[in-house]
mmCIF file with all atom_site columns, C-alpha atoms and ligand atoms in Angstrom:
data_model
loop_
_atom_site.group_PDB
_atom_site.id
_atom_site.type_symbol
_atom_site.label_atom_id
_atom_site.label_alt_id
_atom_site.label_comp_id
_atom_site.label_asym_id
_atom_site.label_entity_id
_atom_site.label_seq_id
_atom_site.pdbx_PDB_ins_code
_atom_site.Cartn_x
_atom_site.Cartn_y
_atom_site.Cartn_z
_atom_site.occupancy
_atom_site.B_iso_or_equiv
_atom_site.pdbx_formal_charge
_atom_site.auth_seq_id
_atom_site.auth_comp_id
_atom_site.auth_asym_id
_atom_site.auth_atom_id
_atom_site.pdbx_PDB_model_num
ATOM   1   C  CA  . MET A 1 1   ? 0.000   0.000   0.000  1.00 93.00 ? 258 MET A CA  1
ATOM   2   C  CA  . PRO A 1 2   ? 1.481   3.382   -1.004 1.00 97.00 ? 259 PRO A CA  1
ATOM   3   C  CA  . ASP A 1 3   ? 1.732   5.827   1.932  1.00 98.00 ? 260 ASP A CA  1
ATOM   4   C  CA  . GLY A 1 4   ? 0.875   3.021   4.323  1.00 97.00 ? 261 GLY A CA  1
ATOM   5   C  CA  . ASP A 1 5   ? 2.447   0.343   6.469  1.00 98.00 ? 262 ASP A CA  1
ATOM   6   C  CA  . VAL A 1 6   ? -0.092  -2.365  7.279  1.00 98.00 ? 263 VAL A CA  1
ATOM   7   C  CA  . LEU A 1 7   ? 0.703   -5.911  8.413  1.00 98.00 ? 264 LEU A CA  1
ATOM   8   C  CA  . PHE A 1 8   ? -1.854  -8.682  8.802  1.00 98.00 ? 265 PHE A CA  1
ATOM   9   C  CA  . TYR A 1 9   ? -1.509  -11.976 10.687 1.00 98.00 ? 266 TYR A CA  1
ATOM   10  C  CA  . GLU A 1 10  ? -4.557  -14.095 10.002 1.00 98.00 ? 267 GLU A CA  1
ATOM   11  C  CA  . LYS A 1 11  ? -4.249  -16.760 12.716 1.00 97.00 ? 268 LYS A CA  1
ATOM   12  C  CA  . PHE A 1 12  ? -2.287  -14.887 15.330 1.00 98.00 ? 269 PHE A CA  1
ATOM   13  C  CA  . PHE A 1 13  ? -4.269  -16.550 18.140 1.00 98.00 ? 270 PHE A CA  1
ATOM   14  C  CA  . ASP A 1 14  ? -5.178  -20.186 17.523 1.00 98.00 ? 271 ASP A CA  1
ATOM   15  C  CA  . ARG A 1 15  ? -8.770  -21.388 17.433 1.00 98.00 ? 272 ARG A CA  1
ATOM   16  C  CA  . PRO A 1 16  ? -9.150  -22.754 21.004 1.00 98.00 ? 273 PRO A CA  1
ATOM   17  C  CA  . GLU A 1 17  ? -7.456  -19.712 22.501 1.00 98.00 ? 274 GLU A CA  1
ATOM   18  C  CA  . SER A 1 18  ? -9.592  -17.337 20.417 1.00 98.00 ? 275 SER A CA  1
ATOM   19  C  CA  . ASP A 1 19  ? -12.793 -19.142 21.450 1.00 98.00 ? 276 ASP A CA  1
ATOM   20  C  CA  . VAL A 1 20  ? -11.942 -18.688 25.134 1.00 98.00 ? 277 VAL A CA  1
ATOM   21  C  CA  . LEU A 1 21  ? -10.907 -15.048 24.744 1.00 98.00 ? 278 LEU A CA  1
ATOM   22  C  CA  . TYR A 1 22  ? -14.098 -14.224 22.840 1.00 98.00 ? 279 TYR A CA  1
ATOM   23  C  CA  . LYS A 1 23  ? -16.272 -15.700 25.599 1.00 98.00 ? 280 LYS A CA  1
ATOM   24  C  CA  . VAL A 1 24  ? -14.357 -14.054 28.434 1.00 98.00 ? 281 VAL A CA  1
ATOM   25  C  CA  . LEU A 1 25  ? -14.342 -10.617 26.795 1.00 98.00 ? 282 LEU A CA  1
ATOM   26  C  CA  . ARG A 1 26  ? -18.023 -10.843 25.817 1.00 98.00 ? 283 ARG A CA  1
ATOM   27  C  CA  . ALA A 1 27  ? -18.976 -11.640 29.419 1.00 98.00 ? 284 ALA A CA  1
ATOM   28  C  CA  . HIS A 1 28  ? -16.541 -9.572  31.491 1.00 98.00 ? 285 HIS A CA  1
ATOM   29  C  CA  . ILE A 1 29  ? -15.769 -6.355  29.613 1.00 98.00 ? 286 ILE A CA  1
ATOM   30  C  CA  . GLY A 1 30  ? -17.691 -3.307  30.849 1.00 96.00 ? 287 GLY A CA  1
ATOM   31  C  CA  . TRP A 1 31  ? -19.473 -2.723  27.537 1.00 98.00 ? 288 TRP A CA  1
ATOM   32  C  CA  . GLN A 1 32  ? -21.246 0.605   27.295 1.00 95.00 ? 289 GLN A CA  1
ATOM   33  C  CA  . GLN A 1 33  ? -23.520 2.381   24.875 1.00 96.00 ? 290 GLN A CA  1
ATOM   34  C  CA  . ASP A 1 34  ? -21.981 5.737   24.057 1.00 90.00 ? 291 ASP A CA  1
ATOM   35  C  CA  . THR A 1 35  ? -23.532 8.565   22.134 1.00 88.00 ? 292 THR A CA  1
ATOM   36  C  CA  . ILE A 1 36  ? -22.106 10.988  19.637 1.00 85.00 ? 293 ILE A CA  1
ATOM   37  C  CA  . LYS A 1 37  ? -23.309 14.551  19.099 1.00 84.00 ? 294 LYS A CA  1
ATOM   38  C  CA  . VAL A 1 38  ? -23.924 15.640  15.518 1.00 87.00 ? 295 VAL A CA  1
ATOM   39  C  CA  . TYR A 1 39  ? -25.205 19.217  15.026 1.00 91.00 ? 296 TYR A CA  1
ATOM   40  C  CA  . GLY A 1 40  ? -26.205 19.324  18.683 1.00 91.00 ? 297 GLY A CA  1
ATOM   41  C  CA  . LYS A 1 41  ? -28.268 16.138  18.518 1.00 93.00 ? 298 LYS A CA  1
ATOM   42  C  CA  . SER A 1 42  ? -27.219 12.953  20.372 1.00 91.00 ? 299 SER A CA  1
ATOM   43  C  CA  . HIS A 1 43  ? -27.093 9.631   18.530 1.00 94.00 ? 300 HIS A CA  1
ATOM   44  C  CA  . PRO A 1 44  ? -26.196 6.210   19.966 1.00 96.00 ? 301 PRO A CA  1
ATOM   45  C  CA  . LEU A 1 45  ? -23.008 4.782   18.423 1.00 95.00 ? 302 LEU A CA  1
ATOM   46  C  CA  . PRO A 1 46  ? -23.806 1.734   16.250 1.00 98.00 ? 303 PRO A CA  1
ATOM   47  C  CA  . ARG A 1 47  ? -21.729 -0.584  18.501 1.00 98.00 ? 304 ARG A CA  1
ATOM   48  C  CA  . LEU A 1 48  ? -20.846 -0.977  22.173 1.00 98.00 ? 305 LEU A CA  1
ATOM   49  C  CA  . THR A 1 49  ? -17.449 0.196   23.381 1.00 95.00 ? 306 THR A CA  1
ATOM   50  C  CA  . ALA A 1 50  ? -15.133 0.047   26.368 1.00 95.00 ? 307 ALA A CA  1
ATOM   51  C  CA  . TRP A 1 51  ? -11.826 1.661   27.171 1.00 94.00 ? 308 TRP A CA  1
ATOM   52  C  CA  . TYR A 1 52  ? -9.049  0.018   29.213 1.00 96.00 ? 309 TYR A CA  1
ATOM   53  C  CA  . GLY A 1 53  ? -5.510  1.134   29.858 1.00 96.00 ? 310 GLY A CA  1
ATOM   54  C  CA  . ASP A 1 54  ? -2.750  2.523   32.011 1.00 95.00 ? 311 ASP A CA  1
ATOM   55  C  CA  . PHE A 1 55  ? -3.949  4.655   34.894 1.00 88.00 ? 312 PHE A CA  1
ATOM   56  C  CA  . GLY A 1 56  ? -4.102  8.333   34.046 1.00 83.00 ? 313 GLY A CA  1
ATOM   57  C  CA  . LYS A 1 57  ? -4.016  7.997   30.240 1.00 83.00 ? 314 LYS A CA  1
ATOM   58  C  CA  . SER A 1 58  ? -7.359  9.460   29.357 1.00 81.00 ? 315 SER A CA  1
ATOM   59  C  CA  . TYR A 1 59  ? -8.406  9.809   25.782 1.00 77.00 ? 316 TYR A CA  1
ATOM   60  C  CA  . THR A 1 60  ? -11.008 11.561  23.670 1.00 75.00 ? 317 THR A CA  1
ATOM   61  C  CA  . TYR A 1 61  ? -12.671 9.429   21.021 1.00 65.00 ? 318 TYR A CA  1
ATOM   62  C  CA  . SER A 1 62  ? -15.126 11.026  18.563 1.00 64.00 ? 319 SER A CA  1
ATOM   63  C  CA  . GLY A 1 63  ? -15.553 13.824  21.083 1.00 69.00 ? 320 GLY A CA  1
ATOM   64  C  CA  . ILE A 1 64  ? -16.221 11.390  23.929 1.00 68.00 ? 321 ILE A CA  1
ATOM   65  C  CA  . PRO A 1 65  ? -13.785 11.727  26.839 1.00 70.00 ? 322 PRO A CA  1
ATOM   66  C  CA  . MET A 1 66  ? -12.949 8.230   28.073 1.00 71.00 ? 323 MET A CA  1
ATOM   67  C  CA  . ARG A 1 67  ? -11.395 7.324   31.406 1.00 83.00 ? 324 ARG A CA  1
ATOM   68  C  CA  . PRO A 1 68  ? -9.857  3.867   31.176 1.00 93.00 ? 325 PRO A CA  1
ATOM   69  C  CA  . HIS A 1 69  ? -10.791 0.839   33.254 1.00 95.00 ? 326 HIS A CA  1
ATOM   70  C  CA  . PRO A 1 70  ? -7.684  -0.861  34.699 1.00 96.00 ? 327 PRO A CA  1
ATOM   71  C  CA  . TRP A 1 71  ? -6.161  -3.721  32.667 1.00 97.00 ? 328 TRP A CA  1
ATOM   72  C  CA  . SER A 1 72  ? -7.696  -7.167  33.230 1.00 97.00 ? 329 SER A CA  1
ATOM   73  C  CA  . PRO A 1 73  ? -5.584  -10.370 33.136 1.00 97.00 ? 330 PRO A CA  1
ATOM   74  C  CA  . GLU A 1 74  ? -6.892  -11.472 29.720 1.00 97.00 ? 331 GLU A CA  1
ATOM   75  C  CA  . LEU A 1 75  ? -6.336  -8.007  28.211 1.00 98.00 ? 332 LEU A CA  1
ATOM   76  C  CA  . LEU A 1 76  ? -2.778  -8.005  29.539 1.00 98.00 ? 333 LEU A CA  1
ATOM   77  C  CA  . LYS A 1 77  ? -2.208  -11.441 28.029 1.00 98.00 ? 334 LYS A CA  1
ATOM   78  C  CA  . ILE A 1 78  ? -3.383  -10.253 24.589 1.00 98.00 ? 335 ILE A CA  1
ATOM   79  C  CA  . LYS A 1 79  ? -1.375  -7.041  24.948 1.00 98.00 ? 336 LYS A CA  1
ATOM   80  C  CA  . GLN A 1 80  ? 1.840   -8.926  25.771 1.00 98.00 ? 337 GLN A CA  1
ATOM   81  C  CA  . ARG A 1 81  ? 1.418   -11.251 22.789 1.00 98.00 ? 338 ARG A CA  1
ATOM   82  C  CA  . ILE A 1 82  ? 0.994   -8.456  20.263 1.00 98.00 ? 339 ILE A CA  1
ATOM   83  C  CA  . GLU A 1 83  ? 3.685   -6.279  21.844 1.00 98.00 ? 340 GLU A CA  1
ATOM   84  C  CA  . ALA A 1 84  ? 6.207   -9.065  21.245 1.00 98.00 ? 341 ALA A CA  1
ATOM   85  C  CA  . LYS A 1 85  ? 5.285   -8.991  17.540 1.00 98.00 ? 342 LYS A CA  1
ATOM   86  C  CA  . ALA A 1 86  ? 4.909   -5.218  17.144 1.00 98.00 ? 343 ALA A CA  1
ATOM   87  C  CA  . GLY A 1 87  ? 7.920   -4.212  19.231 1.00 98.00 ? 344 GLY A CA  1
ATOM   88  C  CA  . VAL A 1 88  ? 6.060   -1.420  21.038 1.00 97.00 ? 345 VAL A CA  1
ATOM   89  C  CA  . ALA A 1 89  ? 4.436   -0.972  24.444 1.00 98.00 ? 346 ALA A CA  1
ATOM   90  C  CA  . PHE A 1 90  ? 0.753   -0.191  24.100 1.00 97.00 ? 347 PHE A CA  1
ATOM   91  C  CA  . SER A 1 91  ? -0.797  2.010   26.796 1.00 96.00 ? 348 SER A CA  1
ATOM   92  C  CA  . SER A 1 92  ? -4.513  1.638   26.087 1.00 95.00 ? 349 SER A CA  1
ATOM   93  C  CA  . VAL A 1 93  ? -7.106  -0.376  24.254 1.00 96.00 ? 350 VAL A CA  1
ATOM   94  C  CA  . LEU A 1 94  ? -10.465 0.627   22.832 1.00 95.00 ? 351 LEU A CA  1
ATOM   95  C  CA  . LEU A 1 95  ? -12.805 -2.350  22.548 1.00 97.00 ? 352 LEU A CA  1
ATOM   96  C  CA  . ASN A 1 96  ? -15.716 -2.489  20.114 1.00 98.00 ? 353 ASN A CA  1
ATOM   97  C  CA  . LEU A 1 97  ? -18.586 -4.962  20.183 1.00 98.00 ? 354 LEU A CA  1
ATOM   98  C  CA  . TYR A 1 98  ? -20.494 -5.302  16.898 1.00 98.00 ? 355 TYR A CA  1
ATOM   99  C  CA  . ARG A 1 99  ? -23.683 -7.054  17.990 1.00 98.00 ? 356 ARG A CA  1
ATOM   100 C  CA  . THR A 1 100 ? -25.207 -7.575  14.533 1.00 98.00 ? 357 THR A CA  1
ATOM   101 C  CA  . GLY A 1 101 ? -24.509 -6.672  10.904 1.00 98.00 ? 358 GLY A CA  1
ATOM   102 C  CA  . GLN A 1 102 ? -26.156 -3.332  11.597 1.00 98.00 ? 359 GLN A CA  1
ATOM   103 C  CA  . ASP A 1 103 ? -23.344 -2.365  13.964 1.00 98.00 ? 360 ASP A CA  1
ATOM   104 C  CA  . SER A 1 104 ? -20.447 -0.615  12.238 1.00 98.00 ? 361 SER A CA  1
ATOM   105 C  CA  . VAL A 1 105 ? -17.830 2.107   12.356 1.00 98.00 ? 362 VAL A CA  1
ATOM   106 C  CA  . SER A 1 106 ? -17.820 4.687   9.570  1.00 96.00 ? 363 SER A CA  1
ATOM   107 C  CA  . TRP A 1 107 ? -14.851 6.109   7.637  1.00 97.00 ? 364 TRP A CA  1
ATOM   108 C  CA  . HIS A 1 108 ? -12.264 7.697   9.905  1.00 96.00 ? 365 HIS A CA  1
ATOM   109 C  CA  . ARG A 1 109 ? -8.571  7.840   10.710 1.00 96.00 ? 366 ARG A CA  1
ATOM   110 C  CA  . ASP A 1 110 ? -7.067  7.111   14.103 1.00 95.00 ? 367 ASP A CA  1
ATOM   111 C  CA  . ASP A 1 111 ? -5.226  10.405  14.121 1.00 90.00 ? 368 ASP A CA  1
ATOM   112 C  CA  . GLU A 1 112 ? -6.131  11.934  17.488 1.00 85.00 ? 369 GLU A CA  1
ATOM   113 C  CA  . LEU A 1 113 ? -3.444  14.238  18.892 1.00 84.00 ? 370 LEU A CA  1
ATOM   114 C  CA  . GLU A 1 114 ? -2.858  11.965  21.905 1.00 87.00 ? 371 GLU A CA  1
ATOM   115 C  CA  . LEU A 1 115 ? -1.596  9.244   19.543 1.00 90.00 ? 372 LEU A CA  1
ATOM   116 C  CA  . GLY A 1 116 ? 1.374   11.303  18.361 1.00 89.00 ? 373 GLY A CA  1
ATOM   117 C  CA  . LYS A 1 117 ? 2.662   11.857  14.825 1.00 93.00 ? 374 LYS A CA  1
ATOM   118 C  CA  . ASN A 1 118 ? 2.637   8.336   13.370 1.00 95.00 ? 375 ASN A CA  1
ATOM   119 C  CA  . PRO A 1 119 ? 0.111   6.366   15.429 1.00 96.00 ? 376 PRO A CA  1
ATOM   120 C  CA  . ILE A 1 120 ? 0.734   2.644   15.933 1.00 97.00 ? 377 ILE A CA  1
ATOM   121 C  CA  . ILE A 1 121 ? -2.537  0.734   16.103 1.00 98.00 ? 378 ILE A CA  1
ATOM   122 C  CA  . GLY A 1 122 ? -2.648  -2.960  16.974 1.00 98.00 ? 379 GLY A CA  1
ATOM   123 C  CA  . SER A 1 123 ? -6.034  -4.451  16.116 1.00 98.00 ? 380 SER A CA  1
ATOM   124 C  CA  . VAL A 1 124 ? -7.163  -7.881  17.351 1.00 99.00 ? 381 VAL A CA  1
ATOM   125 C  CA  . SER A 1 125 ? -10.469 -9.505  16.356 1.00 99.00 ? 382 SER A CA  1
ATOM   126 C  CA  . PHE A 1 126 ? -12.537 -12.328 17.805 1.00 99.00 ? 383 PHE A CA  1
ATOM   127 C  CA  . GLY A 1 127 ? -15.891 -13.753 16.776 1.00 98.00 ? 384 GLY A CA  1
ATOM   128 C  CA  . GLU A 1 128 ? -17.601 -13.164 13.440 1.00 98.00 ? 385 GLU A CA  1
ATOM   129 C  CA  . THR A 1 129 ? -15.432 -12.111 10.502 1.00 98.00 ? 386 THR A CA  1
ATOM   130 C  CA  . ARG A 1 130 ? -16.189 -8.553  9.372  1.00 98.00 ? 387 ARG A CA  1
ATOM   131 C  CA  . VAL A 1 131 ? -14.596 -6.726  6.451  1.00 98.00 ? 388 VAL A CA  1
ATOM   132 C  CA  . PHE A 1 132 ? -12.153 -3.949  7.315  1.00 98.00 ? 389 PHE A CA  1
ATOM   133 C  CA  . GLN A 1 133 ? -11.868 -1.450  4.452  1.00 98.00 ? 390 GLN A CA  1
ATOM   134 C  CA  . LEU A 1 134 ? -9.115  1.046   3.774  1.00 98.00 ? 391 LEU A CA  1
ATOM   135 C  CA  . ARG A 1 135 ? -9.285  3.908   1.265  1.00 98.00 ? 392 ARG A CA  1
ATOM   136 C  CA  . HIS A 1 136 ? -6.687  6.496   0.357  1.00 98.00 ? 393 HIS A CA  1
ATOM   137 C  CA  . LEU A 1 137 ? -7.679  9.995   1.418  1.00 97.00 ? 394 LEU A CA  1
ATOM   138 C  CA  . THR A 1 138 ? -6.664  11.820  -1.769 1.00 97.00 ? 395 THR A CA  1
ATOM   139 C  CA  . ARG A 1 139 ? -5.544  9.321   -4.448 1.00 97.00 ? 396 ARG A CA  1
ATOM   140 C  CA  . LYS A 1 140 ? -8.737  8.283   -6.190 1.00 95.00 ? 397 LYS A CA  1
ATOM   141 C  CA  . ASP A 1 141 ? -6.723  6.093   -8.615 1.00 97.00 ? 398 ASP A CA  1
ATOM   142 C  CA  . LEU A 1 142 ? -6.014  3.627   -5.803 1.00 98.00 ? 399 LEU A CA  1
ATOM   143 C  CA  . HIS A 1 143 ? -8.468  0.829   -5.118 1.00 97.00 ? 400 HIS A CA  1
ATOM   144 C  CA  . LYS A 1 144 ? -10.077 0.282   -1.763 1.00 97.00 ? 401 LYS A CA  1
ATOM   145 C  CA  . VAL A 1 145 ? -8.393  -2.469  0.234  1.00 98.00 ? 402 VAL A CA  1
ATOM   146 C  CA  . ASP A 1 146 ? -10.664 -5.071  1.869  1.00 98.00 ? 403 ASP A CA  1
ATOM   147 C  CA  . ILE A 1 147 ? -9.265  -7.198  4.693  1.00 98.00 ? 404 ILE A CA  1
ATOM   148 C  CA  . PRO A 1 148 ? -11.594 -9.770  6.280  1.00 98.00 ? 405 PRO A CA  1
ATOM   149 C  CA  . LEU A 1 149 ? -10.689 -9.603  9.977  1.00 98.00 ? 406 LEU A CA  1
ATOM   150 C  CA  . THR A 1 150 ? -11.044 -13.222 11.053 1.00 98.00 ? 407 THR A CA  1
ATOM   151 C  CA  . HIS A 1 151 ? -11.366 -14.827 14.495 1.00 98.00 ? 408 HIS A CA  1
ATOM   152 C  CA  . GLY A 1 152 ? -7.962  -14.558 16.203 1.00 98.00 ? 409 GLY A CA  1
ATOM   153 C  CA  . SER A 1 153 ? -6.426  -12.198 13.640 1.00 99.00 ? 410 SER A CA  1
ATOM   154 C  CA  . PHE A 1 154 ? -4.007  -9.347  14.287 1.00 98.00 ? 411 PHE A CA  1
ATOM   155 C  CA  . LEU A 1 155 ? -3.723  -6.242  12.100 1.00 98.00 ? 412 LEU A CA  1
ATOM   156 C  CA  . LEU A 1 156 ? -0.932  -3.749  12.687 1.00 98.00 ? 413 LEU A CA  1
ATOM   157 C  CA  . MET A 1 157 ? -1.101  -0.236  11.232 1.00 98.00 ? 414 MET A CA  1
ATOM   158 C  CA  . ARG A 1 158 ? 1.878   2.053   11.607 1.00 98.00 ? 415 ARG A CA  1
ATOM   159 C  CA  . GLY A 1 159 ? 4.111   4.648   9.922  1.00 96.00 ? 416 GLY A CA  1
ATOM   160 C  CA  . PRO A 1 160 ? 2.242   7.198   7.788  1.00 97.00 ? 417 PRO A CA  1
ATOM   161 C  CA  . THR A 1 161 ? -0.897  5.031   7.394  1.00 97.00 ? 418 THR A CA  1
ATOM   162 C  CA  . GLN A 1 162 ? -3.192  7.215   9.526  1.00 97.00 ? 419 GLN A CA  1
ATOM   163 C  CA  . HIS A 1 163 ? -2.198  10.347  7.590  1.00 97.00 ? 420 HIS A CA  1
ATOM   164 C  CA  . HIS A 1 164 ? -3.204  8.957   4.209  1.00 97.00 ? 421 HIS A CA  1
ATOM   165 C  CA  . TRP A 1 165 ? -5.710  6.146   4.669  1.00 98.00 ? 422 TRP A CA  1
ATOM   166 C  CA  . GLU A 1 166 ? -9.160  6.065   6.224  1.00 98.00 ? 423 GLU A CA  1
ATOM   167 C  CA  . HIS A 1 167 ? -10.761 2.849   7.453  1.00 98.00 ? 424 HIS A CA  1
ATOM   168 C  CA  . GLN A 1 168 ? -14.234 1.545   8.267  1.00 98.00 ? 425 GLN A CA  1
ATOM   169 C  CA  . ILE A 1 169 ? -16.247 -1.539  9.158  1.00 98.00 ? 426 ILE A CA  1
ATOM   170 C  CA  . PRO A 1 170 ? -19.325 -1.272  6.931  1.00 98.00 ? 427 PRO A CA  1
ATOM   171 C  CA  . LYS A 1 171 ? -22.746 -2.574  7.890  1.00 98.00 ? 428 LYS A CA  1
ATOM   172 C  CA  . THR A 1 172 ? -23.794 -5.841  6.288  1.00 98.00 ? 429 THR A CA  1
ATOM   173 C  CA  . SER A 1 173 ? -27.266 -7.189  5.554  1.00 98.00 ? 430 SER A CA  1
ATOM   174 C  CA  . ARG A 1 174 ? -25.991 -10.751 6.052  1.00 97.00 ? 431 ARG A CA  1
ATOM   175 C  CA  . ALA A 1 175 ? -27.108 -12.404 9.287  1.00 96.00 ? 432 ALA A CA  1
ATOM   176 C  CA  . VAL A 1 176 ? -23.883 -12.289 11.277 1.00 98.00 ? 433 VAL A CA  1
ATOM   177 C  CA  . LYS A 1 177 ? -22.945 -13.212 14.797 1.00 98.00 ? 434 LYS A CA  1
ATOM   178 C  CA  . PRO A 1 178 ? -21.280 -10.719 17.158 1.00 98.00 ? 435 PRO A CA  1
ATOM   179 C  CA  . ARG A 1 179 ? -17.697 -9.600  16.730 1.00 99.00 ? 436 ARG A CA  1
ATOM   180 C  CA  . ILE A 1 180 ? -15.273 -8.151  19.254 1.00 99.00 ? 437 ILE A CA  1
ATOM   181 C  CA  . ASN A 1 181 ? -12.423 -5.895  18.168 1.00 98.00 ? 438 ASN A CA  1
ATOM   182 C  CA  . LEU A 1 182 ? -9.624  -4.519  20.314 1.00 98.00 ? 439 LEU A CA  1
ATOM   183 C  CA  . THR A 1 183 ? -7.578  -1.586  19.029 1.00 98.00 ? 440 THR A CA  1
ATOM   184 C  CA  . PHE A 1 184 ? -4.462  -1.150  21.112 1.00 98.00 ? 441 PHE A CA  1
ATOM   185 C  CA  . ARG A 1 185 ? -2.957  2.305   21.018 1.00 96.00 ? 442 ARG A CA  1
ATOM   186 C  CA  . VAL A 1 186 ? -0.008  4.241   22.382 1.00 95.00 ? 443 VAL A CA  1
ATOM   187 C  CA  . ILE A 1 187 ? -1.108  7.381   24.196 1.00 91.00 ? 444 ILE A CA  1
ATOM   188 C  CA  . ARG A 1 188 ? 1.753   9.860   24.533 1.00 82.00 ? 445 ARG A CA  1
HETATM 189 O  O1  . AKG B 2 .   ? -13.520 -2.904  14.466 1.00 87.89 ? 266 AKG B O1  1
HETATM 190 C  C1  . AKG B 2 .   ? -12.516 -2.631  13.818 1.00 87.89 ? 266 AKG B C1  1
HETATM 191 O  O2  . AKG B 2 .   ? -11.849 -3.491  13.245 1.00 87.89 ? 266 AKG B O2  1
HETATM 192 C  C2  . AKG B 2 .   ? -12.080 -1.191  13.670 1.00 87.89 ? 266 AKG B C2  1
HETATM 193 C  C3  . AKG B 2 .   ? -12.387 -0.315  14.847 1.00 87.89 ? 266 AKG B C3  1
HETATM 194 C  C4  . AKG B 2 .   ? -11.830 1.050   14.689 1.00 87.89 ? 266 AKG B C4  1
HETATM 195 O  O3  . AKG B 2 .   ? -11.449 1.452   13.626 1.00 87.89 ? 266 AKG B O3  1
HETATM 196 C  C5  . AKG B 2 .   ? -11.712 1.949   15.839 1.00 87.89 ? 266 AKG B C5  1
HETATM 197 O  O4  . AKG B 2 .   ? -12.223 1.634   16.917 1.00 87.89 ? 266 AKG B O4  1
HETATM 198 O  O5  . AKG B 2 .   ? -11.073 3.002   15.703 1.00 87.89 ? 266 AKG B O5  1
HETATM 199 MN MN1 . MN  B 3 .   ? -10.137 3.219   13.824 1.00 87.89 ? 267 MN  B MN1 1
#
């Protein structure tokens, strides 16, 4: 990908391990329904979210200030595994729960100021496969990139990616089971 640095590991966590992590996260994460304000009107986000991380690293996501829950043992286990691969220390994780095909996240970049100049995003998925799409911000000659984020997969975005590429998880009319995504971040 021009202007991007994206790595994908399809079976980063094996099947039995992924099955257990999905169940534990589904049951024990403090999932919440957040709202976003558009032109002064509040709308529920089309997914549930939760924010975990190092004490004191608070973060604003889509205008929502988030105070992290402390790390849980299973989150620390996942974090350590991907840190060994990525060679960075993540300080926080935003979790998303897509309950049905109608849950989604629309086009955006993870370019919040707190993430520094070239944000490193480590993205782990469990449960239903959903398509992760990337599109270049200005170069219309480049095709969209579709990456099916499978159960137990790990996607690493780094370098200039967040400057030049937007990403989304589109809605789907297929009957799909829930999916959990964890995006680990480094808050400066
Ligand atoms: O669910 C995903 O794979 C992407 C989530 C995402 O882009 C975000 O939370 O910033
Ligand atoms: Mn994102």
